[in-house]
Amino acid sequence: EEKLNIVIDASELGTWEIDMKTTEVVASDRFYEISGYKSRIKLTIGDTAKLIHLDDLHKREEAFRKAYETGLLYYSCRIVWNDTSVHWIECKGKVFYDEQRNPLNIIGTISDITNEKNNQQILLDSEQKFRLLADSMPQHIWTADTEGNLNYFNQSVFNYSGLTLEQIIK
């Protein structure tokens, strides 16, 4: 148990357990930090749902619906802290059932993936700017991966050659 706690602390995961009969959530200090709470308070599953960004609430609902069927919970979504800042979380969990296969409780982890999501967005924005610039140039521009497979052509290549992507790659 001590080694498990060391691993959980080192991975910066928050842990939680939901009692499906009472809807009460018991969680670690790290869970409260990731969720934006300043201190420990009594939580229910409904309280945690209120944190979810309205545009992502369907992801959580769908994940729980699937979890009741499969026994495994997984979703990532945005949450909104009391200060209105938006953060990204990833939740994973396992459902435990009674003899009639009714969910008894769910035990899982939560991680803050805000930095990863922000970095992905920066990369996507940068790629979009590159493509916009490259497509506006009259020069032929293409890129290849490390094995020499061509993977990008600007619009000038298509305009000049009159070929489709499939034809150029062949």
CSV table of C-alpha atoms in Angstrom, one decimal:
chain,number,residue,atom,x,y,z
A,1,GLU,CA,0.0,0.0,0.0
A,2,GLU,CA,2.9,2.3,0.8
A,3,LYS,CA,4.6,1.7,-2.5
A,4,LEU,CA,1.3,2.2,-4.4
A,5,ASN,CA,0.8,5.6,-2.6
A,6,ILE,CA,4.4,6.6,-3.6
A,7,VAL,CA,3.7,5.8,-7.2
A,8,ILE,CA,0.4,7.6,-7.2
A,9,ASP,CA,2.0,10.7,-5.6
A,10,ALA,CA,4.9,10.6,-8.1
A,11,SER,CA,2.5,10.4,-11.1
A,12,GLU,CA,0.6,13.4,-9.8
A,13,LEU,CA,-2.7,11.5,-10.0
A,14,GLY,CA,-5.7,12.2,-7.9
A,15,THR,CA,-7.8,9.3,-6.7
A,16,TRP,CA,-11.5,9.0,-6.1
A,17,GLU,CA,-14.2,6.6,-5.2
A,18,ILE,CA,-18.0,7.0,-5.9
A,19,ASP,CA,-20.5,5.1,-3.8
A,20,MET,CA,-23.3,4.6,-6.3
A,21,LYS,CA,-26.0,4.1,-3.7
A,22,THR,CA,-25.3,7.3,-1.8
A,23,THR,CA,-23.6,9.1,-4.8
A,24,GLU,CA,-20.9,10.3,-2.3
A,25,VAL,CA,-17.4,10.9,-3.6
A,26,VAL,CA,-14.4,10.2,-1.4
A,27,ALA,CA,-11.2,11.7,-2.9
A,28,SER,CA,-7.6,12.4,-2.3
A,29,ASP,CA,-6.1,15.8,-1.7
A,30,ARG,CA,-4.7,15.8,-5.3
A,31,PHE,CA,-8.2,15.2,-6.6
A,32,TYR,CA,-9.3,18.4,-4.9
A,33,GLU,CA,-6.3,20.3,-6.3
A,34,ILE,CA,-6.9,19.2,-9.8
A,35,SER,CA,-10.6,20.0,-9.5
A,36,GLY,CA,-9.9,23.5,-8.3
A,37,TYR,CA,-11.2,23.2,-4.8
A,38,LYS,CA,-9.4,25.3,-2.2
A,39,SER,CA,-10.2,22.8,0.6
A,40,ARG,CA,-11.9,19.5,1.2
A,41,ILE,CA,-15.6,19.5,1.1
A,42,LYS,CA,-18.3,16.8,1.1
A,43,LEU,CA,-18.9,15.9,-2.6
A,44,THR,CA,-21.4,13.9,-4.5
A,45,ILE,CA,-21.3,12.7,-8.1
A,46,GLY,CA,-23.6,15.6,-9.0
A,47,ASP,CA,-21.2,18.2,-7.5
A,48,THR,CA,-18.4,16.9,-9.7
A,49,ALA,CA,-20.6,17.0,-12.8
A,50,LYS,CA,-21.1,20.7,-12.1
A,51,LEU,CA,-17.3,21.3,-12.8
A,52,ILE,CA,-17.6,20.0,-16.3
A,53,HIS,CA,-17.5,22.5,-19.1
A,54,LEU,CA,-21.1,22.6,-20.6
A,55,ASP,CA,-19.7,21.8,-24.1
A,56,ASP,CA,-18.1,18.6,-22.7
A,57,LEU,CA,-20.8,17.4,-20.4
A,58,HIS,CA,-22.0,14.9,-23.0
A,59,LYS,CA,-18.5,13.2,-23.0
A,60,ARG,CA,-18.8,12.5,-19.3
A,61,GLU,CA,-22.3,11.2,-19.6
A,62,GLU,CA,-21.5,8.9,-22.5
A,63,ALA,CA,-18.4,7.7,-20.6
A,64,PHE,CA,-20.4,6.8,-17.6
A,65,ARG,CA,-23.1,5.1,-19.7
A,66,LYS,CA,-20.4,2.9,-21.4
A,67,ALA,CA,-18.7,2.3,-18.0
A,68,TYR,CA,-21.9,0.8,-16.6
A,69,GLU,CA,-21.9,-1.7,-19.5
A,70,THR,CA,-18.1,-2.4,-19.8
A,71,GLY,CA,-16.9,-1.9,-16.3
A,72,LEU,CA,-14.2,0.6,-17.4
A,73,LEU,CA,-14.5,4.4,-17.3
A,74,TYR,CA,-12.4,6.7,-19.5
A,75,TYR,CA,-12.9,10.3,-20.6
A,76,SER,CA,-11.1,13.6,-21.0
A,77,CYS,CA,-12.8,17.0,-20.8
A,78,ARG,CA,-12.6,20.5,-19.7
A,79,ILE,CA,-13.5,21.7,-16.3
A,80,VAL,CA,-14.2,25.2,-15.1
A,81,TRP,CA,-12.8,26.3,-11.7
A,82,ASN,CA,-14.6,28.8,-9.4
A,83,ASP,CA,-12.2,31.5,-10.7
A,84,THR,CA,-13.6,30.7,-14.3
A,85,SER,CA,-10.3,29.3,-15.5
A,86,VAL,CA,-10.6,26.3,-17.8
A,87,HIS,CA,-8.5,23.2,-17.2
A,88,TRP,CA,-8.3,19.8,-18.9
A,89,ILE,CA,-8.7,16.5,-17.0
A,90,GLU,CA,-8.4,12.8,-17.8
A,91,CYS,CA,-10.4,10.4,-15.7
A,92,LYS,CA,-10.1,6.6,-15.6
A,93,GLY,CA,-11.9,4.2,-13.4
A,94,LYS,CA,-13.3,0.7,-12.8
A,95,VAL,CA,-16.8,-0.2,-11.9
A,96,PHE,CA,-17.6,-2.7,-9.2
A,97,TYR,CA,-21.0,-4.5,-9.3
A,98,ASP,CA,-23.2,-6.5,-6.9
A,99,GLU,CA,-24.5,-10.0,-7.7
A,100,GLN,CA,-27.3,-8.6,-10.0
A,101,ARG,CA,-24.7,-6.6,-11.9
A,102,ASN,CA,-25.8,-3.2,-10.5
A,103,PRO,CA,-23.0,-0.8,-10.1
A,104,LEU,CA,-21.9,-0.6,-6.4
A,105,ASN,CA,-19.0,1.8,-6.7
A,106,ILE,CA,-16.4,3.2,-9.1
A,107,ILE,CA,-12.8,3.7,-8.2
A,108,GLY,CA,-10.5,5.8,-10.3
A,109,THR,CA,-7.9,8.4,-11.0
A,110,ILE,CA,-7.9,11.9,-12.3
A,111,SER,CA,-5.0,13.7,-13.9
A,112,ASP,CA,-4.5,17.3,-15.0
A,113,ILE,CA,-3.7,17.3,-18.8
A,114,THR,CA,-4.0,21.1,-19.3
A,115,ASN,CA,-0.4,21.6,-20.3
A,116,GLU,CA,-0.5,18.7,-22.9
A,117,LYS,CA,-3.8,20.1,-24.4
A,118,ASN,CA,-2.3,23.6,-24.5
A,119,ASN,CA,0.8,22.3,-26.2
A,120,GLN,CA,-1.2,20.4,-28.8
A,121,GLN,CA,-3.2,23.5,-29.6
A,122,ILE,CA,0.0,25.6,-30.0
A,123,LEU,CA,1.3,22.9,-32.4
A,124,LEU,CA,-2.0,22.8,-34.4
A,125,ASP,CA,-2.0,26.6,-34.6
A,126,SER,CA,1.6,26.6,-35.8
A,127,GLU,CA,0.9,24.0,-38.4
A,128,GLN,CA,-2.1,25.9,-39.6
A,129,LYS,CA,-0.1,29.1,-40.0
A,130,PHE,CA,2.6,27.1,-41.9
A,131,ARG,CA,0.1,25.6,-44.3
A,132,LEU,CA,-1.6,29.0,-44.9
A,133,LEU,CA,1.7,30.6,-45.7
A,134,ALA,CA,2.9,27.6,-47.8
A,135,ASP,CA,-0.3,27.5,-49.8
A,136,SER,CA,-0.1,31.2,-50.6
A,137,MET,CA,3.4,30.9,-52.1
A,138,PRO,CA,4.0,30.3,-55.8
A,139,GLN,CA,7.0,28.1,-55.1
A,140,HIS,CA,6.6,24.3,-54.9
A,141,ILE,CA,6.8,23.1,-51.4
A,142,TRP,CA,6.7,19.6,-50.1
A,143,THR,CA,7.8,17.7,-47.0
A,144,ALA,CA,8.8,14.1,-46.3
A,145,ASP,CA,9.1,12.0,-43.2
A,146,THR,CA,12.4,10.4,-42.0
A,147,GLU,CA,11.9,7.4,-44.3
A,148,GLY,CA,11.5,9.7,-47.4
A,149,ASN,CA,7.8,9.3,-47.7
A,150,LEU,CA,6.3,12.5,-49.1
A,151,ASN,CA,3.6,13.7,-46.8
A,152,TYR,CA,2.7,17.4,-47.7
A,153,PHE,CA,2.4,19.4,-50.8
A,154,ASN,CA,1.4,23.0,-51.0
A,155,GLN,CA,-1.3,24.2,-53.4
A,156,SER,CA,1.2,25.4,-56.0
A,157,VAL,CA,2.3,21.8,-56.6
A,158,PHE,CA,-1.3,20.7,-57.3
A,159,ASN,CA,-1.9,23.8,-59.5
A,160,TYR,CA,1.2,23.3,-61.5
A,161,SER,CA,0.9,19.5,-62.0
A,162,GLY,CA,-2.8,19.2,-62.2
A,163,LEU,CA,-2.5,16.0,-60.3
A,164,THR,CA,-4.4,14.8,-57.2
A,165,LEU,CA,-2.6,13.8,-54.0
A,166,GLU,CA,-3.1,10.1,-54.8
A,167,GLN,CA,-1.5,10.6,-58.2
A,168,ILE,CA,1.5,12.5,-56.9
A,169,ILE,CA,2.2,9.9,-54.1
A,170,LYS,CA,2.2,7.0,-56.6
